[in-house]
Short mmCIF file of C-alpha atoms in Angstrom, two decimals:
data_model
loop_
_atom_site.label_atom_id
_atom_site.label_comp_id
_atom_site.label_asym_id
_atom_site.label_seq_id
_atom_site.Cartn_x
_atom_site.Cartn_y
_atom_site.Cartn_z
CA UNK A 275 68.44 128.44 29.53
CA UNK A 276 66.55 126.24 27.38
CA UNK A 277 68.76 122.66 28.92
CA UNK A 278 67.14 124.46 32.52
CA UNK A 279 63.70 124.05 31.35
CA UNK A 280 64.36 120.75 30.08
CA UNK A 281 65.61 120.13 33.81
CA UNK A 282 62.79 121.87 35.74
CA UNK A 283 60.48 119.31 33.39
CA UNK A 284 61.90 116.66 34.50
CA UNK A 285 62.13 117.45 38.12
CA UNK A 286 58.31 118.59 37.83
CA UNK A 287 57.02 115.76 36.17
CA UNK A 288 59.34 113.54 39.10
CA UNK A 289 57.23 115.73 41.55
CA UNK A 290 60.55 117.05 43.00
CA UNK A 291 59.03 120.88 42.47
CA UNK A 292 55.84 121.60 42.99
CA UNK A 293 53.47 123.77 40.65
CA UNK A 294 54.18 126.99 42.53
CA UNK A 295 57.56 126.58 42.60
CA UNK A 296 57.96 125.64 38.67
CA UNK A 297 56.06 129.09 38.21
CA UNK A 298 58.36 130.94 39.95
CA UNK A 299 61.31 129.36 37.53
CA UNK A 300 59.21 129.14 34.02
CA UNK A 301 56.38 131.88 32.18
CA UNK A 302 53.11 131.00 32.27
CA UNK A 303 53.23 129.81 28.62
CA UNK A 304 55.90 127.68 29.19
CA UNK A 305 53.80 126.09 32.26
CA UNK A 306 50.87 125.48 30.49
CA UNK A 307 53.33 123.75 27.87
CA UNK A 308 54.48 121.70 29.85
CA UNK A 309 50.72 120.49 31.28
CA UNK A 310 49.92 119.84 27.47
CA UNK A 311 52.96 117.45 27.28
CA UNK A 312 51.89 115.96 30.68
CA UNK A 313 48.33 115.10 29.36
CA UNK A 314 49.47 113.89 26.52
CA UNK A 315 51.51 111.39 27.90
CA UNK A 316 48.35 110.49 29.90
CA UNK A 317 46.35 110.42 26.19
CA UNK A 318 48.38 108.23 24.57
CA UNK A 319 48.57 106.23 27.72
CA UNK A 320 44.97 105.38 27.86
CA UNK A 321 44.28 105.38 23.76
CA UNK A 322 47.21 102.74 23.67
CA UNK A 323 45.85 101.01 27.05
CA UNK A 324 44.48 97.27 25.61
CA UNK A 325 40.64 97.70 25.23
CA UNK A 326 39.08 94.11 26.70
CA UNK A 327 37.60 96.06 29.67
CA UNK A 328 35.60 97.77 26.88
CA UNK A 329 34.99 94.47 25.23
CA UNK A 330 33.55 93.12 28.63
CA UNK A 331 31.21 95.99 28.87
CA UNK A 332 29.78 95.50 25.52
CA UNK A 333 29.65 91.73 25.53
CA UNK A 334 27.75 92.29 28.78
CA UNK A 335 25.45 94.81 27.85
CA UNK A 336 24.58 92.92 24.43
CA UNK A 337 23.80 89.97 26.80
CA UNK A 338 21.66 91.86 29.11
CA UNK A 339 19.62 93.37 25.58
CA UNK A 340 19.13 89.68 24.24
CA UNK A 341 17.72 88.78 27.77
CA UNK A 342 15.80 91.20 27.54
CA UNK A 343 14.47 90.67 24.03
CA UNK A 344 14.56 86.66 24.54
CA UNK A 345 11.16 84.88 25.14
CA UNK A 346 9.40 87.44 27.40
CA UNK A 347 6.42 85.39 27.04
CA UNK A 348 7.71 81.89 28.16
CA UNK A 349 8.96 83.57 31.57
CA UNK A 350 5.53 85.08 32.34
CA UNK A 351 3.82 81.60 32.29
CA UNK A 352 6.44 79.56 33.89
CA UNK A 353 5.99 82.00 36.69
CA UNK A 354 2.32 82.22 36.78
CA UNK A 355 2.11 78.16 35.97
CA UNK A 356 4.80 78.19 39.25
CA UNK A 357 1.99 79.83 41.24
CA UNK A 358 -0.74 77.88 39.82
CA UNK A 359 0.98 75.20 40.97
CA UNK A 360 1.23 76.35 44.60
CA UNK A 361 -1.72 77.75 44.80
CA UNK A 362 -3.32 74.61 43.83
CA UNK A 363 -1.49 72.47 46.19
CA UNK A 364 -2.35 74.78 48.86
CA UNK A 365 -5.80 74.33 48.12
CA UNK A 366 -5.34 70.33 47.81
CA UNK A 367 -3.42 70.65 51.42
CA UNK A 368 -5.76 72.41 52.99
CA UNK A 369 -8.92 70.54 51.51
CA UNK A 370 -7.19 67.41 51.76
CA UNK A 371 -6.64 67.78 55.36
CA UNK A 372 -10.12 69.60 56.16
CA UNK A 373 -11.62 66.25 54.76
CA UNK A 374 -9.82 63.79 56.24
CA UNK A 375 -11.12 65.43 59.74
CA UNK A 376 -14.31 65.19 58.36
CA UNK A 377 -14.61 68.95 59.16
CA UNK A 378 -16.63 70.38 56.00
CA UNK A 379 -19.49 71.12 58.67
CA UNK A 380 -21.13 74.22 58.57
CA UNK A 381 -22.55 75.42 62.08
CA UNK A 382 -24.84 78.38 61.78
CA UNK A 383 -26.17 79.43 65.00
CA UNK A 384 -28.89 82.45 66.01
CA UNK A 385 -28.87 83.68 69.25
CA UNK A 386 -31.10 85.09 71.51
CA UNK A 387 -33.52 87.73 70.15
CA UNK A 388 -31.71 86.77 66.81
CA UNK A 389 -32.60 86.28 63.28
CA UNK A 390 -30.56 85.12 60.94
CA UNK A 391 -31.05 84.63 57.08
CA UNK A 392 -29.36 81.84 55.39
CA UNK A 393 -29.49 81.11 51.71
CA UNK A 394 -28.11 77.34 51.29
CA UNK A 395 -25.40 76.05 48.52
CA UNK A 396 -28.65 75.37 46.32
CA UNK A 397 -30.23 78.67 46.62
CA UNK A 398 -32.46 77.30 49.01
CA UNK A 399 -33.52 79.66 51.58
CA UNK A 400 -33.20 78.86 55.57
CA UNK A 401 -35.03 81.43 57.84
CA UNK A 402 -33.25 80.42 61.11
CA UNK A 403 -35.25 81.27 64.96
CA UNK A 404 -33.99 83.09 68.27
CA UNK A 405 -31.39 80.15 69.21
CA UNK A 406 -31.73 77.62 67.24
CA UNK A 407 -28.86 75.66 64.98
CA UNK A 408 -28.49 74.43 61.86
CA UNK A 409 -25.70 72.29 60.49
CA UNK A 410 -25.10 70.95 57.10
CA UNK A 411 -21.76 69.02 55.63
CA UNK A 412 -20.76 71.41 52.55
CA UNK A 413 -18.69 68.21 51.15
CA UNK A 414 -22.08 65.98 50.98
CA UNK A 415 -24.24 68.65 50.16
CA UNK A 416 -23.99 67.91 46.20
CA UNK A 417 -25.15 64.27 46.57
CA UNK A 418 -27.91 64.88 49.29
CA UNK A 419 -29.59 68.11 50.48
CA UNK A 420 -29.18 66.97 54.05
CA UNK A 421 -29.05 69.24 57.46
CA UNK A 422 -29.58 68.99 61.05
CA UNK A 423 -31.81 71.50 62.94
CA UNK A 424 -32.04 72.28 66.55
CA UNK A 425 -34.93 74.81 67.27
CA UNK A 426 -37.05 76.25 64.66
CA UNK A 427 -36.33 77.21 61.03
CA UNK A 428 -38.55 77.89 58.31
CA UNK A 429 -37.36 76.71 55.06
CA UNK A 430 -38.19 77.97 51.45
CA UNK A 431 -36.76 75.08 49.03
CA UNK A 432 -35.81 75.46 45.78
CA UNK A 433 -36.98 72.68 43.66
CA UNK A 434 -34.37 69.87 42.96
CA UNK A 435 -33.88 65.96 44.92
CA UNK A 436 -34.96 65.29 48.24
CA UNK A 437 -34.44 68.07 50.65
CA UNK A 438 -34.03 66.81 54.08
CA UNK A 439 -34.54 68.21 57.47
CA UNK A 440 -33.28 65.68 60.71
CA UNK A 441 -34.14 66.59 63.90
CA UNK A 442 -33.80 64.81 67.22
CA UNK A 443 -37.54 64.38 67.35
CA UNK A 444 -37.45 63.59 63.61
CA UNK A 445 -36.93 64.00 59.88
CA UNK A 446 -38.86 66.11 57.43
CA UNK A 447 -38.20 65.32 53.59
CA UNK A 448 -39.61 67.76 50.92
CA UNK A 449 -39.13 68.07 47.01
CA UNK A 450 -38.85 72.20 46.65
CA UNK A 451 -41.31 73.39 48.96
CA UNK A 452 -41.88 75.82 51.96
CA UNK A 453 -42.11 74.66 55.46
CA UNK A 454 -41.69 75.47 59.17
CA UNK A 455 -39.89 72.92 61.14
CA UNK A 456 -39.80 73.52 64.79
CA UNK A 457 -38.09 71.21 67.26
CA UNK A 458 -37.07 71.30 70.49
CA UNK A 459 -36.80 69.12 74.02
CA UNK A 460 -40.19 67.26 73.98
CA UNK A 461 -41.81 69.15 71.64
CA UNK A 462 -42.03 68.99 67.63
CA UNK A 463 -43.85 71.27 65.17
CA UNK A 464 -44.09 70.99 61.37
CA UNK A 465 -45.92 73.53 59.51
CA UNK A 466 -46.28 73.24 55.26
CA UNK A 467 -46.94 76.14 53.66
CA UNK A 468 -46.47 75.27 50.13
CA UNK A 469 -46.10 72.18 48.08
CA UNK A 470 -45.56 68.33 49.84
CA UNK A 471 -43.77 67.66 52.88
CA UNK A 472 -42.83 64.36 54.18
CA UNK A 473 -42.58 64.12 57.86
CA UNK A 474 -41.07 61.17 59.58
CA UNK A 475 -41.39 60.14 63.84
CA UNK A 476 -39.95 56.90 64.05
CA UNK A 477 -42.71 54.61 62.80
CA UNK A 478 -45.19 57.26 62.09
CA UNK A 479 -45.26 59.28 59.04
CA UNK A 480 -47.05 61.56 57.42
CA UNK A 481 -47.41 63.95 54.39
CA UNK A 482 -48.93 67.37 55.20
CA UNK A 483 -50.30 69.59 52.55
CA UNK A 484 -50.05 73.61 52.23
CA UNK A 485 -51.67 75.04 55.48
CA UNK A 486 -51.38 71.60 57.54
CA UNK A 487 -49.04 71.26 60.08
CA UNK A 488 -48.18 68.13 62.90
CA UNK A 489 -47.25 68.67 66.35
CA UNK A 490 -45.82 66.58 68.84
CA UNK A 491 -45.51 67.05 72.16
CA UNK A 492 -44.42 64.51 74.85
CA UNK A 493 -45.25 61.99 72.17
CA UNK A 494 -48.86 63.12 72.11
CA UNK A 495 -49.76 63.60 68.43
CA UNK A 496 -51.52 65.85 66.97
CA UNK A 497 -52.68 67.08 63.44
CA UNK A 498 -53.14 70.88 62.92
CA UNK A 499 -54.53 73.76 60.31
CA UNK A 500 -53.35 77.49 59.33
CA UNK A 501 -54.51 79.97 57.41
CA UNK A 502 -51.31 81.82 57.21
CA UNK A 503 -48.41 81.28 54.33
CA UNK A 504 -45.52 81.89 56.29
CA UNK A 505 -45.04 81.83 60.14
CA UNK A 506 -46.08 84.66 61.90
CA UNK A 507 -42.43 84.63 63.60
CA UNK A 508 -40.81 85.48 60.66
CA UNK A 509 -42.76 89.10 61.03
CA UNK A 510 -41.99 89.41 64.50
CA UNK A 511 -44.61 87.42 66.29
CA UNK A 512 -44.33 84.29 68.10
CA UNK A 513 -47.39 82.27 67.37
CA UNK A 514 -48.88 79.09 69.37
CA UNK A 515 -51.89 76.85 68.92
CA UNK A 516 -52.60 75.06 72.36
CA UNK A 517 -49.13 74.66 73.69
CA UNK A 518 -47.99 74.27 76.94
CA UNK A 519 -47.29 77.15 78.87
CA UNK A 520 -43.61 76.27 79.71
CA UNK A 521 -43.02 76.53 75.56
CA UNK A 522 -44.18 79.76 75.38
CA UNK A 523 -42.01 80.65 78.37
CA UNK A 524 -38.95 79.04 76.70
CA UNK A 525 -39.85 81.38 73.67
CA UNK A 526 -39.81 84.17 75.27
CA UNK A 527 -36.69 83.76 77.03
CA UNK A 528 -35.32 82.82 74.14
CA UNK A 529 -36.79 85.71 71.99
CA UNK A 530 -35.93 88.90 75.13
CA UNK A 531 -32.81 87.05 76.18
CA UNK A 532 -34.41 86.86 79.76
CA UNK A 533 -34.84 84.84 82.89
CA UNK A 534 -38.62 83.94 84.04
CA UNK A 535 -38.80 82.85 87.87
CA UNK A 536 -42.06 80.14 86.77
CA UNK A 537 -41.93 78.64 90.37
CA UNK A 538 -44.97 79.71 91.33
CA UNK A 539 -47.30 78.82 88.33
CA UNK A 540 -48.43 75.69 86.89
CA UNK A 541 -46.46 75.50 83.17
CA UNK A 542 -48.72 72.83 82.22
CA UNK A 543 -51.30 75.11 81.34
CA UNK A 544 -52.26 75.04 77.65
CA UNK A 545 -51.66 78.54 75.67
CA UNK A 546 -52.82 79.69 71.75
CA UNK A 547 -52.26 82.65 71.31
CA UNK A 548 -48.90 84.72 69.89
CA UNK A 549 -46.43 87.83 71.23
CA UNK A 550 -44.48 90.39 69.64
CA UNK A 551 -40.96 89.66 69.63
CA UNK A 552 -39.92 93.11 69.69
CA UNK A 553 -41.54 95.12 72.84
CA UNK A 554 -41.44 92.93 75.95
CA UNK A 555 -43.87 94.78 77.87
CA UNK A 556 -46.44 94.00 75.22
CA UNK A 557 -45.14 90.48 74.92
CA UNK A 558 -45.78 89.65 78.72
CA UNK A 559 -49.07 91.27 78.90
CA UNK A 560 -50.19 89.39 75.76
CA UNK A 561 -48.88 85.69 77.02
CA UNK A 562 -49.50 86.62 80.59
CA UNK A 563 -53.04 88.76 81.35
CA UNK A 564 -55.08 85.82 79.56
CA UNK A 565 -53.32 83.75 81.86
CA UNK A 566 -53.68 85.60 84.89
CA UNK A 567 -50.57 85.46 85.71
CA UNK A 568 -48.71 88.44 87.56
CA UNK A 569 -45.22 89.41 86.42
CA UNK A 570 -43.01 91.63 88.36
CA UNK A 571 -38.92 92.32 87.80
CA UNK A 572 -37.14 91.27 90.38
CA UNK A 573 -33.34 91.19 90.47
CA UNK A 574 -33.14 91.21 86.78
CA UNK A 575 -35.27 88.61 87.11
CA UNK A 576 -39.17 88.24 85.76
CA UNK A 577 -41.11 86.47 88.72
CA UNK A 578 -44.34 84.76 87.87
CA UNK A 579 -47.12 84.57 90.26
CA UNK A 580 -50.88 83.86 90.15
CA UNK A 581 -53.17 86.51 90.34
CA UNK A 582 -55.58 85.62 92.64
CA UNK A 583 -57.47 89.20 92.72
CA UNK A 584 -60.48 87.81 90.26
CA UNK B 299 32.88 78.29 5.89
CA UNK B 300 33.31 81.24 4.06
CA UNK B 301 30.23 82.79 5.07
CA UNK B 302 31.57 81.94 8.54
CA UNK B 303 34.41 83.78 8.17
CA UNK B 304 32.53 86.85 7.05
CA UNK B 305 29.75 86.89 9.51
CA UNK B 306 29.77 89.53 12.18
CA UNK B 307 27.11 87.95 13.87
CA UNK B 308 29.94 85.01 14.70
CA UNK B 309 31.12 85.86 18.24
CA UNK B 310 34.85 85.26 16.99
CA UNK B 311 34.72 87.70 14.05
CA UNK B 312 32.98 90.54 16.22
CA UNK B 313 36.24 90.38 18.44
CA UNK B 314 38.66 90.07 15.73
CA UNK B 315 36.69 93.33 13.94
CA UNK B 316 36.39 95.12 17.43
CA UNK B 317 40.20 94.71 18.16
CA UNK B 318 41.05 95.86 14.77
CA UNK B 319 39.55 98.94 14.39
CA UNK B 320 38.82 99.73 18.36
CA UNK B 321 41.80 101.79 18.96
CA UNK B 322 42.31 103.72 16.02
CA UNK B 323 37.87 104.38 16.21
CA UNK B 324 38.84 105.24 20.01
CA UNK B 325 42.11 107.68 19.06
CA UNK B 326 39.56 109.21 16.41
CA UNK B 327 36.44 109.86 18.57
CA UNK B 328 38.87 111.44 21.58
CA UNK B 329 39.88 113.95 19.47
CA UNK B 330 36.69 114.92 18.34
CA UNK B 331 35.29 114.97 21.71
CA UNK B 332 38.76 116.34 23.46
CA UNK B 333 37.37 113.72 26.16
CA UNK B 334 38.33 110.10 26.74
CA UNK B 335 34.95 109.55 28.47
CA UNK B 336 32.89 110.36 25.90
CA UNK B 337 35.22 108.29 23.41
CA UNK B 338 34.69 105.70 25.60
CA UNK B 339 30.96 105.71 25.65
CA UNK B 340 30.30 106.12 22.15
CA UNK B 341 32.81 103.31 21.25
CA UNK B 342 31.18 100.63 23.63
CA UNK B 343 27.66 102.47 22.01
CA UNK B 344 28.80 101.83 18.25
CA UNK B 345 29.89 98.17 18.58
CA UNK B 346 26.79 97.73 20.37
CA UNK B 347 24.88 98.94 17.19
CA UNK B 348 27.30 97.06 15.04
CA UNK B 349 26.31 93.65 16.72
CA UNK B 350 22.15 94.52 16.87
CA UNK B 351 22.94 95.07 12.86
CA UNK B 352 25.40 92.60 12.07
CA UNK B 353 23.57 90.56 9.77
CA UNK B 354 22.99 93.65 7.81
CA UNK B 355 26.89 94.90 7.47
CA UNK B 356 29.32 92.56 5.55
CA UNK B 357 33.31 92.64 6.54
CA UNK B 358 33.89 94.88 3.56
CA UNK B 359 31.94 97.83 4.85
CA UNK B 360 32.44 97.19 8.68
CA UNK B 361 35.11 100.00 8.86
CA UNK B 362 32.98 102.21 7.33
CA UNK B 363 29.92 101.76 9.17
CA UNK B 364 31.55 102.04 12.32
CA UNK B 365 32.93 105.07 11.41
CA UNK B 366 29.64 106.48 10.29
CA UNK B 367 27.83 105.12 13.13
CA UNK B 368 30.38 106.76 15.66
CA UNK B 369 30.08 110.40 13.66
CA UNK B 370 26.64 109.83 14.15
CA UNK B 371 26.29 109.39 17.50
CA UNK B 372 28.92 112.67 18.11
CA UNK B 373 25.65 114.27 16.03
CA UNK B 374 23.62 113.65 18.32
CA UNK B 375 25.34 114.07 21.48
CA UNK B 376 26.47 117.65 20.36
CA UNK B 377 22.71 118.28 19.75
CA UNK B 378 21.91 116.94 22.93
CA UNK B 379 24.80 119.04 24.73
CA UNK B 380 23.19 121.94 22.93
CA UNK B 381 19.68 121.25 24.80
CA UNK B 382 21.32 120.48 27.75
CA UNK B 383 23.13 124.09 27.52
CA UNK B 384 20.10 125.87 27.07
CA UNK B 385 18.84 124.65 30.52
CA UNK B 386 22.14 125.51 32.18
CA UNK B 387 22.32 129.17 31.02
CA UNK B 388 23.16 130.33 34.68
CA UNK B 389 25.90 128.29 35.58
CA UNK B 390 29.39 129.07 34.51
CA UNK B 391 32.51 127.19 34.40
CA UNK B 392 35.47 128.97 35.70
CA UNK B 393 37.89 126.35 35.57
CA UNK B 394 37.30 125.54 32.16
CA UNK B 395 40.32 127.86 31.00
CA UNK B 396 42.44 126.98 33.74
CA UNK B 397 42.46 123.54 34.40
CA UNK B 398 44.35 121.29 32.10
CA UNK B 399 41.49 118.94 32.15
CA UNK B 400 40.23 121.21 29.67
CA UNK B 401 44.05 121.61 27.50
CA UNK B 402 43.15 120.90 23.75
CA UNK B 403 45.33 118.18 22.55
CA UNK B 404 45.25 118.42 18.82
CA UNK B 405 46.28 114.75 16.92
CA UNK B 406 48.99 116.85 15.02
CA UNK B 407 50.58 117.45 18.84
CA UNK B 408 49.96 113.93 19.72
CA UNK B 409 51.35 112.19 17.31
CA UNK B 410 54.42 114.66 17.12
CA UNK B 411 54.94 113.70 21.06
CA UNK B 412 54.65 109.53 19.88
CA UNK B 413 57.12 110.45 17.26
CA UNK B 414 59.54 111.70 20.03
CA UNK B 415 59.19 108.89 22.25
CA UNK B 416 59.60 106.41 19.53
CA UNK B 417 63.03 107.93 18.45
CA UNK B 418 63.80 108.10 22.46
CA UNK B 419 67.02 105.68 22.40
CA UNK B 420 66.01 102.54 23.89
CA UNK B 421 66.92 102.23 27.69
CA UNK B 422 64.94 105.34 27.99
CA UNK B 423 62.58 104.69 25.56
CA UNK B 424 61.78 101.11 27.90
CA UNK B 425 61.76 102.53 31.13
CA UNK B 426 59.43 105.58 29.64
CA UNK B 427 57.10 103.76 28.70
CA UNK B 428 56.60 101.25 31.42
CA UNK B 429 56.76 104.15 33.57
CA UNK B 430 54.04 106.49 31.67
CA UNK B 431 51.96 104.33 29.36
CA UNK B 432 51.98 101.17 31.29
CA UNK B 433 52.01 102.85 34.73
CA UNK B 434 54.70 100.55 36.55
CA UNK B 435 56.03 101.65 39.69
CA UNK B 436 59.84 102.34 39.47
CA UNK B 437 60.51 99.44 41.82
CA UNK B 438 58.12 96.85 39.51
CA UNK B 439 60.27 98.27 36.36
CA UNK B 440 64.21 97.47 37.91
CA UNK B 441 62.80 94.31 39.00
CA UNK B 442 61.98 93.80 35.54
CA UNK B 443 64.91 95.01 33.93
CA UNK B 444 67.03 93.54 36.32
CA UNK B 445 68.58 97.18 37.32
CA UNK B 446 68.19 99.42 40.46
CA UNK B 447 65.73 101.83 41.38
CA UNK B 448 68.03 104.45 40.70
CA UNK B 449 69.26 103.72 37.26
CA UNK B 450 65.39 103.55 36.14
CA UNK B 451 65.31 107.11 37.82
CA UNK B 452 68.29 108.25 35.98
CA UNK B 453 66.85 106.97 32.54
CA UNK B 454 63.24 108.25 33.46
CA UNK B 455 64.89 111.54 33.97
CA UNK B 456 66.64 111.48 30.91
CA UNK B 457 64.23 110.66 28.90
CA UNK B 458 62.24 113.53 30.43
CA UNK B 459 64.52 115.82 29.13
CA UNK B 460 64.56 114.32 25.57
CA UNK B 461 61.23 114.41 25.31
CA UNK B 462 61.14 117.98 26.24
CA UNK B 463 64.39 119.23 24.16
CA UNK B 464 62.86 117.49 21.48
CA UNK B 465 59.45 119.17 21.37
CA UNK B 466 60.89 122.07 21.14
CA UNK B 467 58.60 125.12 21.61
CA UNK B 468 54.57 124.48 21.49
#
């Protein structure tokens, strides 16, 4: 009996009768017996199994700790000093490249009906006209407060070196001052409002004083006064003293964004007077009824005409 | 040099104390766990803490703090188990009675079963333990031995029933 059980062990552990089967043979005591001697067998197995898997696993999870632990500090700059460093090679790239183009220009532009506000690298405040340009070279700004205007600007400058203004009809130097400079085709128009300002037109210069002014126009020179401390187009109103029609014309085009038909009126006429910039209808009957001149919309068009009716 | 010698701190000497006292801290954590997992973890855990603290522990003591450290760390993961039971009120496990995963294996029964397979005579004794312990196919051990596939059968088979005849009733 007991040699049988010995037997149905054996041929049970060898797989050659299954679980069932050994039940059928053996009492449950003697089954689970025989399980106990099976996972012992398995026991001893793995406690007598060589242990340098478990050495690898603590060997590698001390090394991971002392990574850890290991100069946390020195990684964090070499990575930062590893941007720094790119960073500041993209920045010597890009400048580098930007000046060898010569392309540290700045273009500021306002169009029509347009505004614009510009405070320059040295605080210095540009207020820039209904299209009109200015352009300065950031790069050479440090050495010499330099820009070119086309149009009209008025310019509040902080105090510092020479603060230059070139136009095509000429250059205007100040020391920290405020000033209107207004050039355009044929025509140029400096205005001081406070402090010195140097105005240069090819041979002629001349230093204007708060509420003097210049204007040029077709190379006929004259010397003007105002009462006023800023331009009067800074608050919305385009102001002229005795200019030629066709100027004020080109303002307001410029100003409404809008095409005059001037055809049939003589532009050489001489105007002083100002218009709103805002209200159109206000700013052709104020340029236009001392005039007597008729304006009617055509076509999206503004046709002048004479009025003859007086 | 003598210091050397003594230092746990010494990659060499950590090895030579791990692969003394490994097995037997191994053998003595499974059956206080009744799971070779958990042996497993804690051993890899306590060598771990042996090597952050080797400076502290000379060569004399080593057995001793390992020892401790490994009781220790049952401590705690029986007080942890505990917490973790708490949470798991609802759940039952009906195959804890059943399956032999869950057979108690007390050290008096192992080492009675190691006794009996060291007095196995040797052929079987060989071919038993390649077979079991070592976990050699049949065909690896008679290409060892240099015998057929059927006469390591024959002496698996009787060692089988030595090993039974000889544990006699549990």
């Amino acid at each position: 009996m007991e040699e049988n059980y010995n037997i149905f062990f054996a041929d049970w552990m060898e797989g050659k009768i299954s679980d069932i089967e050994l039940k059928e043979k053996i009492s449950e005591k003697e089954f689970l017996a025989f399980q106990k001697i099976n996972k012992t067998f398995d026991v001893i197995s793995e406690l007598e199994a060589p242990l340098d898997n478990t050495l690898l696993a603590i060997k590698k999870n001390i090394q991971q700790n002392t990574v850890k632990e290991t100069p946390k500090k020195k990684n964090v700059i070499n990575l930062y000093s590893k941007w720094a460093v790119s960073i500041a090679a993209m920045f010597v790239l890009f400048f580098g490249i930007k000046n060898y183009f010569g392309n540290t220009d700045v273009n500021i532009y306002a169009n029509y009906g347009e505004q614009k506000t510009i405070a320059l690298l040295d605080g210095s405040e540009v207020i820039l006209n209904a299209k009109s340009t200015i352009k300065y070279n950031t790069s050479s700004w440090k050495n010499k407060r330099e820009l070119f205007l086309d149009g009209e600007a008025y310019f509040k400058v902080t105090k510092g070196s020479t603060f230059t203004v070139n136009t095509k009809n000429g250059s205007v130097t100040v020391l920290g001052t405020q000033f209107n400079v207004n050039s355009k085709d044929n025509y140029f128009n400096v205005i001081c409002y406070e402090g010195k300002v140097k105005v240069v037109e090819g041979n002629r210069t001349n230093i204007l004083t708060p509420g003097k002014g210049i204007t040029t126009l077709n190379t006929k020179h004259k010397t003007l006064e105002t009462a006023n401390t800023t331009p009067n187009w800074i608050h919305g109103e385009s102001e002229f003293n005795n200019v030629p029609l066709k100027l004020v014309i080109d303002e307001l085009e410029k100003q409404f964004h809008i095409t005059l038909d001037r055809s049939a009126i003589d532009e050489t006429k001489s105007f002083t007077g100002s218009f709103d910039n805002k209200k159109l209808k206000i700013a052709l009957a104020s340029v236009f009824k001392p005039m007597q001149i008729k304006y009617k919309t055509i076509n999206k068009k503004i046709v002048l005409s004479n009025d003859n009716s007086k | 040099m003598t210091k050397e010698l003594t230092d746990i701190c010494n990659n060499r000497i950590f090895d030579g104390v791990f692969h003394k006292y490994a097995k037997d801290l191994k053998r003595h954590l499974y059956f206080k766990y009744n799971d070779m997992a958990s042996a497993e973890d804690v051993l890899q855990e306590t060598f771990i803490k042996l090597w952050n603290n080797c400076a502290k522990v000379t060569l004399e003591k080593v057995k001793s703090y390992l020892y401790t450290l490994a009781n220790n760390a049952f401590l705690d993961i029986k007080k942890h188990e505990k917490v973790a039971r708490k949470h798991q009120k609802g759940f039952v496990n009906y195959n804890k009675s059943e399956s032999p995963e869950f057979l108690m294996i007390e050290e008096e029964f192992l080492v009675k079963v190691e006794k009996v397979i060291a007095d196995l005579p040797e052929k079987q004794r060989d071919v038993f333990l390649m077979s079991r312990m070592e976990k050699m196919k049949y065909k690896e051990i008679a290409l060892k031995l240099d015998i057929s596939v059927k006469a390591v059968e024959k002496r698996m088979r009787n060692a089988l029933i030595i090993v039974r005849a000889q544990i006699g009733n549990i």
